[in-house]
Structure formats: C-alpha cells, structure tokens
JSON list of C-alpha atoms in Angstrom, two decimals:
[
{"chain": "A", "resi": 86, "resn": "UNK", "atom": "CA", "xyz": [-30.14, -31.70, -61.60]},
{"chain": "A", "resi": 87, "resn": "UNK", "atom": "CA", "xyz": [-28.70, -34.46, -59.52]},
{"chain": "A", "resi": 88, "resn": "UNK", "atom": "CA", "xyz": [-30.24, -36.50, -56.82]},
{"chain": "A", "resi": 89, "resn": "UNK", "atom": "CA", "xyz": [-28.56, -39.07, -54.73]},
{"chain": "A", "resi": 90, "resn": "UNK", "atom": "CA", "xyz": [-29.67, -41.92, -52.64]},
{"chain": "A", "resi": 91, "resn": "UNK", "atom": "CA", "xyz": [-32.02, -40.68, -49.92]},
{"chain": "A", "resi": 92, "resn": "UNK", "atom": "CA", "xyz": [-32.96, -37.61, -51.72]},
{"chain": "A", "resi": 93, "resn": "UNK", "atom": "CA", "xyz": [-36.32, -36.36, -50.46]},
{"chain": "A", "resi": 94, "resn": "UNK", "atom": "CA", "xyz": [-36.75, -33.53, -52.77]},
{"chain": "A", "resi": 95, "resn": "UNK", "atom": "CA", "xyz": [-38.40, -30.11, -51.71]},
{"chain": "A", "resi": 96, "resn": "UNK", "atom": "CA", "xyz": [-35.13, -28.29, -51.73]},
{"chain": "A", "resi": 97, "resn": "UNK", "atom": "CA", "xyz": [-33.39, -26.35, -54.40]},
{"chain": "A", "resi": 98, "resn": "UNK", "atom": "CA", "xyz": [-30.27, -24.14, -54.11]},
{"chain": "A", "resi": 99, "resn": "UNK", "atom": "CA", "xyz": [-29.15, -21.92, -57.19]},
{"chain": "A", "resi": 100, "resn": "UNK", "atom": "CA", "xyz": [-26.26, -19.68, -57.41]},
{"chain": "A", "resi": 101, "resn": "UNK", "atom": "CA", "xyz": [-25.91, -17.14, -60.09]},
{"chain": "A", "resi": 102, "resn": "UNK", "atom": "CA", "xyz": [-24.21, -13.92, -60.88]},
{"chain": "A", "resi": 103, "resn": "UNK", "atom": "CA", "xyz": [-26.05, -11.60, -63.39]},
{"chain": "A", "resi": 104, "resn": "UNK", "atom": "CA", "xyz": [-22.92, -9.28, -63.48]},
{"chain": "A", "resi": 105, "resn": "UNK", "atom": "CA", "xyz": [-20.92, -12.18, -64.87]},
{"chain": "A", "resi": 106, "resn": "UNK", "atom": "CA", "xyz": [-23.14, -12.03, -67.99]},
{"chain": "A", "resi": 107, "resn": "UNK", "atom": "CA", "xyz": [-20.47, -9.69, -69.46]},
{"chain": "A", "resi": 108, "resn": "UNK", "atom": "CA", "xyz": [-18.79, -12.96, -70.57]},
{"chain": "A", "resi": 109, "resn": "UNK", "atom": "CA", "xyz": [-21.21, -13.45, -73.38]},
{"chain": "A", "resi": 110, "resn": "UNK", "atom": "CA", "xyz": [-18.23, -14.30, -75.47]},
{"chain": "A", "resi": 111, "resn": "UNK", "atom": "CA", "xyz": [-17.70, -17.39, -73.30]},
{"chain": "A", "resi": 112, "resn": "UNK", "atom": "CA", "xyz": [-21.39, -18.39, -73.69]},
{"chain": "A", "resi": 113, "resn": "UNK", "atom": "CA", "xyz": [-22.77, -16.53, -70.51]},
{"chain": "A", "resi": 114, "resn": "UNK", "atom": "CA", "xyz": [-26.55, -15.91, -70.72]},
{"chain": "A", "resi": 115, "resn": "UNK", "atom": "CA", "xyz": [-28.11, -13.55, -68.09]},
{"chain": "A", "resi": 116, "resn": "UNK", "atom": "CA", "xyz": [-31.53, -14.85, -69.47]},
{"chain": "A", "resi": 117, "resn": "UNK", "atom": "CA", "xyz": [-30.86, -18.14, -67.68]},
{"chain": "A", "resi": 118, "resn": "UNK", "atom": "CA", "xyz": [-31.66, -16.58, -64.31]},
{"chain": "A", "resi": 119, "resn": "UNK", "atom": "CA", "xyz": [-34.99, -15.30, -65.71]},
{"chain": "A", "resi": 120, "resn": "UNK", "atom": "CA", "xyz": [-35.80, -18.69, -67.23]},
{"chain": "A", "resi": 121, "resn": "UNK", "atom": "CA", "xyz": [-35.21, -20.24, -63.76]},
{"chain": "A", "resi": 122, "resn": "UNK", "atom": "CA", "xyz": [-37.54, -17.79, -62.05]},
{"chain": "A", "resi": 123, "resn": "UNK", "atom": "CA", "xyz": [-40.23, -18.52, -64.63]},
{"chain": "A", "resi": 124, "resn": "UNK", "atom": "CA", "xyz": [-39.63, -22.33, -64.12]},
{"chain": "A", "resi": 125, "resn": "UNK", "atom": "CA", "xyz": [-40.14, -22.06, -60.39]},
{"chain": "A", "resi": 126, "resn": "UNK", "atom": "CA", "xyz": [-42.68, -19.27, -59.92]},
{"chain": "A", "resi": 127, "resn": "UNK", "atom": "CA", "xyz": [-44.11, -20.81, -56.53]},
{"chain": "A", "resi": 128, "resn": "UNK", "atom": "CA", "xyz": [-40.71, -21.57, -54.99]},
{"chain": "A", "resi": 129, "resn": "UNK", "atom": "CA", "xyz": [-40.96, -18.83, -52.42]},
{"chain": "A", "resi": 130, "resn": "UNK", "atom": "CA", "xyz": [-37.16, -18.76, -52.21]},
{"chain": "A", "resi": 131, "resn": "UNK", "atom": "CA", "xyz": [-35.01, -16.17, -50.64]},
{"chain": "A", "resi": 132, "resn": "UNK", "atom": "CA", "xyz": [-32.40, -14.16, -52.65]},
{"chain": "A", "resi": 133, "resn": "UNK", "atom": "CA", "xyz": [-29.25, -13.23, -50.90]},
{"chain": "A", "resi": 134, "resn": "UNK", "atom": "CA", "xyz": [-27.26, -10.51, -52.43]},
{"chain": "A", "resi": 135, "resn": "UNK", "atom": "CA", "xyz": [-23.58, -10.62, -51.99]},
{"chain": "A", "resi": 136, "resn": "UNK", "atom": "CA", "xyz": [-22.87, -6.87, -52.75]},
{"chain": "A", "resi": 137, "resn": "UNK", "atom": "CA", "xyz": [-19.76, -6.27, -50.34]},
{"chain": "A", "resi": 138, "resn": "UNK", "atom": "CA", "xyz": [-16.60, -5.94, -52.24]},
{"chain": "A", "resi": 139, "resn": "UNK", "atom": "CA", "xyz": [-13.18, -6.36, -50.58]},
{"chain": "A", "resi": 140, "resn": "UNK", "atom": "CA", "xyz": [-11.11, -6.12, -53.60]},
{"chain": "A", "resi": 141, "resn": "UNK", "atom": "CA", "xyz": [-12.14, -2.82, -55.31]},
{"chain": "A", "resi": 142, "resn": "UNK", "atom": "CA", "xyz": [-11.26, 0.69, -54.32]},
{"chain": "A", "resi": 143, "resn": "UNK", "atom": "CA", "xyz": [-14.22, 2.87, -53.57]},
{"chain": "A", "resi": 144, "resn": "UNK", "atom": "CA", "xyz": [-13.42, 5.17, -56.57]},
{"chain": "A", "resi": 145, "resn": "UNK", "atom": "CA", "xyz": [-13.27, 2.33, -58.97]},
{"chain": "A", "resi": 146, "resn": "UNK", "atom": "CA", "xyz": [-16.53, 0.80, -57.45]},
{"chain": "A", "resi": 147, "resn": "UNK", "atom": "CA", "xyz": [-18.20, 4.25, -58.04]},
{"chain": "A", "resi": 148, "resn": "UNK", "atom": "CA", "xyz": [-17.35, 4.09, -61.80]},
{"chain": "A", "resi": 149, "resn": "UNK", "atom": "CA", "xyz": [-18.38, 0.51, -62.01]},
{"chain": "A", "resi": 150, "resn": "UNK", "atom": "CA", "xyz": [-21.68, 1.34, -60.38]},
{"chain": "A", "resi": 151, "resn": "UNK", "atom": "CA", "xyz": [-22.43, 4.18, -62.69]},
{"chain": "A", "resi": 152, "resn": "UNK", "atom": "CA", "xyz": [-21.68, 2.34, -65.88]},
{"chain": "A", "resi": 153, "resn": "UNK", "atom": "CA", "xyz": [-23.18, -1.06, -64.91]},
{"chain": "A", "resi": 154, "resn": "UNK", "atom": "CA", "xyz": [-26.39, 0.37, -63.45]},
{"chain": "A", "resi": 155, "resn": "UNK", "atom": "CA", "xyz": [-27.52, 1.40, -66.91]},
{"chain": "A", "resi": 156, "resn": "UNK", "atom": "CA", "xyz": [-26.24, -1.74, -68.44]},
{"chain": "A", "resi": 157, "resn": "UNK", "atom": "CA", "xyz": [-27.52, -4.41, -66.30]},
{"chain": "A", "resi": 158, "resn": "UNK", "atom": "CA", "xyz": [-30.59, -2.90, -64.47]},
{"chain": "A", "resi": 159, "resn": "UNK", "atom": "CA", "xyz": [-33.77, -4.75, -65.63]},
{"chain": "A", "resi": 160, "resn": "UNK", "atom": "CA", "xyz": [-37.22, -4.97, -64.52]},
{"chain": "A", "resi": 161, "resn": "UNK", "atom": "CA", "xyz": [-36.81, -8.57, -63.44]},
{"chain": "A", "resi": 162, "resn": "UNK", "atom": "CA", "xyz": [-33.35, -8.10, -61.95]},
{"chain": "A", "resi": 163, "resn": "UNK", "atom": "CA", "xyz": [-32.41, -4.66, -60.48]},
{"chain": "A", "resi": 164, "resn": "UNK", "atom": "CA", "xyz": [-28.77, -3.78, -60.28]},
{"chain": "A", "resi": 165, "resn": "UNK", "atom": "CA", "xyz": [-27.24, -4.06, -56.89]},
{"chain": "A", "resi": 166, "resn": "UNK", "atom": "CA", "xyz": [-24.25, -1.66, -56.59]},
{"chain": "A", "resi": 167, "resn": "UNK", "atom": "CA", "xyz": [-20.95, -2.88, -55.22]},
{"chain": "A", "resi": 168, "resn": "UNK", "atom": "CA", "xyz": [-20.33, -1.69, -51.68]},
{"chain": "A", "resi": 169, "resn": "UNK", "atom": "CA", "xyz": [-16.63, -1.34, -51.38]},
{"chain": "A", "resi": 170, "resn": "UNK", "atom": "CA", "xyz": [-15.26, -2.37, -47.90]},
{"chain": "A", "resi": 171, "resn": "UNK", "atom": "CA", "xyz": [-12.05, -0.69, -46.94]},
{"chain": "A", "resi": 172, "resn": "UNK", "atom": "CA", "xyz": [-10.22, -3.47, -45.20]},
{"chain": "A", "resi": 173, "resn": "UNK", "atom": "CA", "xyz": [-6.96, -3.23, -43.19]},
{"chain": "A", "resi": 174, "resn": "UNK", "atom": "CA", "xyz": [-4.93, -6.11, -41.87]},
{"chain": "A", "resi": 175, "resn": "UNK", "atom": "CA", "xyz": [-6.19, -5.47, -38.31]},
{"chain": "A", "resi": 176, "resn": "UNK", "atom": "CA", "xyz": [-9.80, -5.43, -39.46]},
{"chain": "A", "resi": 177, "resn": "UNK", "atom": "CA", "xyz": [-9.29, -8.81, -41.31]},
{"chain": "A", "resi": 178, "resn": "UNK", "atom": "CA", "xyz": [-7.49, -10.44, -38.44]},
{"chain": "A", "resi": 179, "resn": "UNK", "atom": "CA", "xyz": [-4.48, -11.32, -40.65]},
{"chain": "A", "resi": 180, "resn": "UNK", "atom": "CA", "xyz": [-1.02, -10.23, -41.35]},
{"chain": "A", "resi": 181, "resn": "UNK", "atom": "CA", "xyz": [-2.06, -8.50, -44.60]},
{"chain": "A", "resi": 182, "resn": "UNK", "atom": "CA", "xyz": [0.65, -7.38, -47.11]},
{"chain": "A", "resi": 183, "resn": "UNK", "atom": "CA", "xyz": [3.57, -5.17, -47.14]},
{"chain": "A", "resi": 184, "resn": "UNK", "atom": "CA", "xyz": [4.72, -3.52, -50.30]},
{"chain": "A", "resi": 185, "resn": "UNK", "atom": "CA", "xyz": [8.47, -2.46, -50.53]},
{"chain": "A", "resi": 186, "resn": "UNK", "atom": "CA", "xyz": [8.93, 0.18, -53.15]},
{"chain": "A", "resi": 187, "resn": "UNK", "atom": "CA", "xyz": [12.61, 0.79, -52.89]},
{"chain": "A", "resi": 188, "resn": "UNK", "atom": "CA", "xyz": [14.15, -2.04, -54.98]},
{"chain": "A", "resi": 189, "resn": "UNK", "atom": "CA", "xyz": [17.72, -0.86, -54.46]},
{"chain": "A", "resi": 190, "resn": "UNK", "atom": "CA", "xyz": [17.25, -1.22, -50.67]},
{"chain": "A", "resi": 191, "resn": "UNK", "atom": "CA", "xyz": [14.96, -4.04, -50.51]},
{"chain": "A", "resi": 192, "resn": "UNK", "atom": "CA", "xyz": [17.49, -6.48, -49.05]},
{"chain": "A", "resi": 193, "resn": "UNK", "atom": "CA", "xyz": [18.30, -4.17, -46.20]},
{"chain": "A", "resi": 194, "resn": "UNK", "atom": "CA", "xyz": [14.55, -3.24, -45.69]},
{"chain": "A", "resi": 195, "resn": "UNK", "atom": "CA", "xyz": [13.58, -6.93, -45.63]},
{"chain": "A", "resi": 196, "resn": "UNK", "atom": "CA", "xyz": [16.38, -7.73, -43.31]},
{"chain": "A", "resi": 197, "resn": "UNK", "atom": "CA", "xyz": [15.40, -4.91, -40.88]},
{"chain": "A", "resi": 198, "resn": "UNK", "atom": "CA", "xyz": [11.84, -6.14, -40.97]},
{"chain": "A", "resi": 199, "resn": "UNK", "atom": "CA", "xyz": [12.77, -9.80, -40.23]},
{"chain": "A", "resi": 200, "resn": "UNK", "atom": "CA", "xyz": [14.94, -8.78, -37.46]},
{"chain": "A", "resi": 201, "resn": "UNK", "atom": "CA", "xyz": [12.08, -6.72, -35.93]},
{"chain": "A", "resi": 202, "resn": "UNK", "atom": "CA", "xyz": [9.63, -9.64, -36.22]},
{"chain": "A", "resi": 203, "resn": "UNK", "atom": "CA", "xyz": [12.10, -12.10, -34.74]},
{"chain": "A", "resi": 204, "resn": "UNK", "atom": "CA", "xyz": [12.61, -9.45, -31.84]},
{"chain": "A", "resi": 205, "resn": "UNK", "atom": "CA", "xyz": [9.01, -8.83, -31.21]},
{"chain": "A", "resi": 206, "resn": "UNK", "atom": "CA", "xyz": [7.17, -12.19, -31.99]},
{"chain": "A", "resi": 207, "resn": "UNK", "atom": "CA", "xyz": [7.11, -14.58, -29.05]},
{"chain": "A", "resi": 208, "resn": "UNK", "atom": "CA", "xyz": [7.87, -18.15, -29.99]},
{"chain": "A", "resi": 209, "resn": "UNK", "atom": "CA", "xyz": [6.82, -20.96, -27.78]},
{"chain": "A", "resi": 210, "resn": "UNK", "atom": "CA", "xyz": [6.76, -24.88, -28.35]},
{"chain": "A", "resi": 211, "resn": "UNK", "atom": "CA", "xyz": [3.50, -26.61, -28.13]},
{"chain": "A", "resi": 212, "resn": "UNK", "atom": "CA", "xyz": [2.76, -27.83, -24.41]},
{"chain": "A", "resi": 213, "resn": "UNK", "atom": "CA", "xyz": [5.60, -25.76, -22.97]},
{"chain": "A", "resi": 214, "resn": "UNK", "atom": "CA", "xyz": [5.42, -23.33, -20.10]}
]
C-alpha cells in the first residue's frame, strides 16, 4: 500500500478479476481476493461487477458462461455470467469498422467509398460561416 503526503486513511480501492485466475501459469491466484475479504471483514465496501461484454458474440459468451460457471463459481465468489452487448456503430456513436472482403476489387471499392464520403461529409474551417 502506498500513501502520500496528506493521506488521511479510511479509503481503500481494490480492483480484481477472478476470471483472470485462468492465468495461473503466470502466477495469478484467485485466493488473493479471498484473503483480502478476510483481511478487511468490516470494510462494508461495495462490489461493482463489470459484466457487460462488448467484444464477444452472444454464441461464444453462452459457451464461456456454461463452462466457466462450473469452473469459477465458489461459495465466496459466485460466477457472474458475461452479458454480451450487441453493438453497432450507431449505438456506439462512432464510425465503426467496415470490412472489405473482395480483395481483387478492394482498390475500386475503397475509391468508391472515399468518393462517397467526400461527397456526403460537410467540411468547414473553424470559425467560418
């Protein structure tokens, strides 16, 4: 634990991911979280579970949840299933990604896409009317 100048104590912030204990070959130990809970039994802390997954397809998440539920679930730490979130560029508010599968036609497809972007995207200089 580190404390700096002006530290008043009374606050503890811990981050852990029990699912990362699959990396035992790198020295990961799921028991560390259990030991922390035993070390601070009266901490009355709040546990936030980050279970929304934006990178895994629902079919893959279903298999992961089925397998990992039996591997990771313990009395002290129940397994929290992954909740896949289907995301689209519009829902993310960003441009997203476009995959061009026709390698032989890719230069022409890219040129057409760029031409369309230039034609439909307004361009304005800062502070111009």
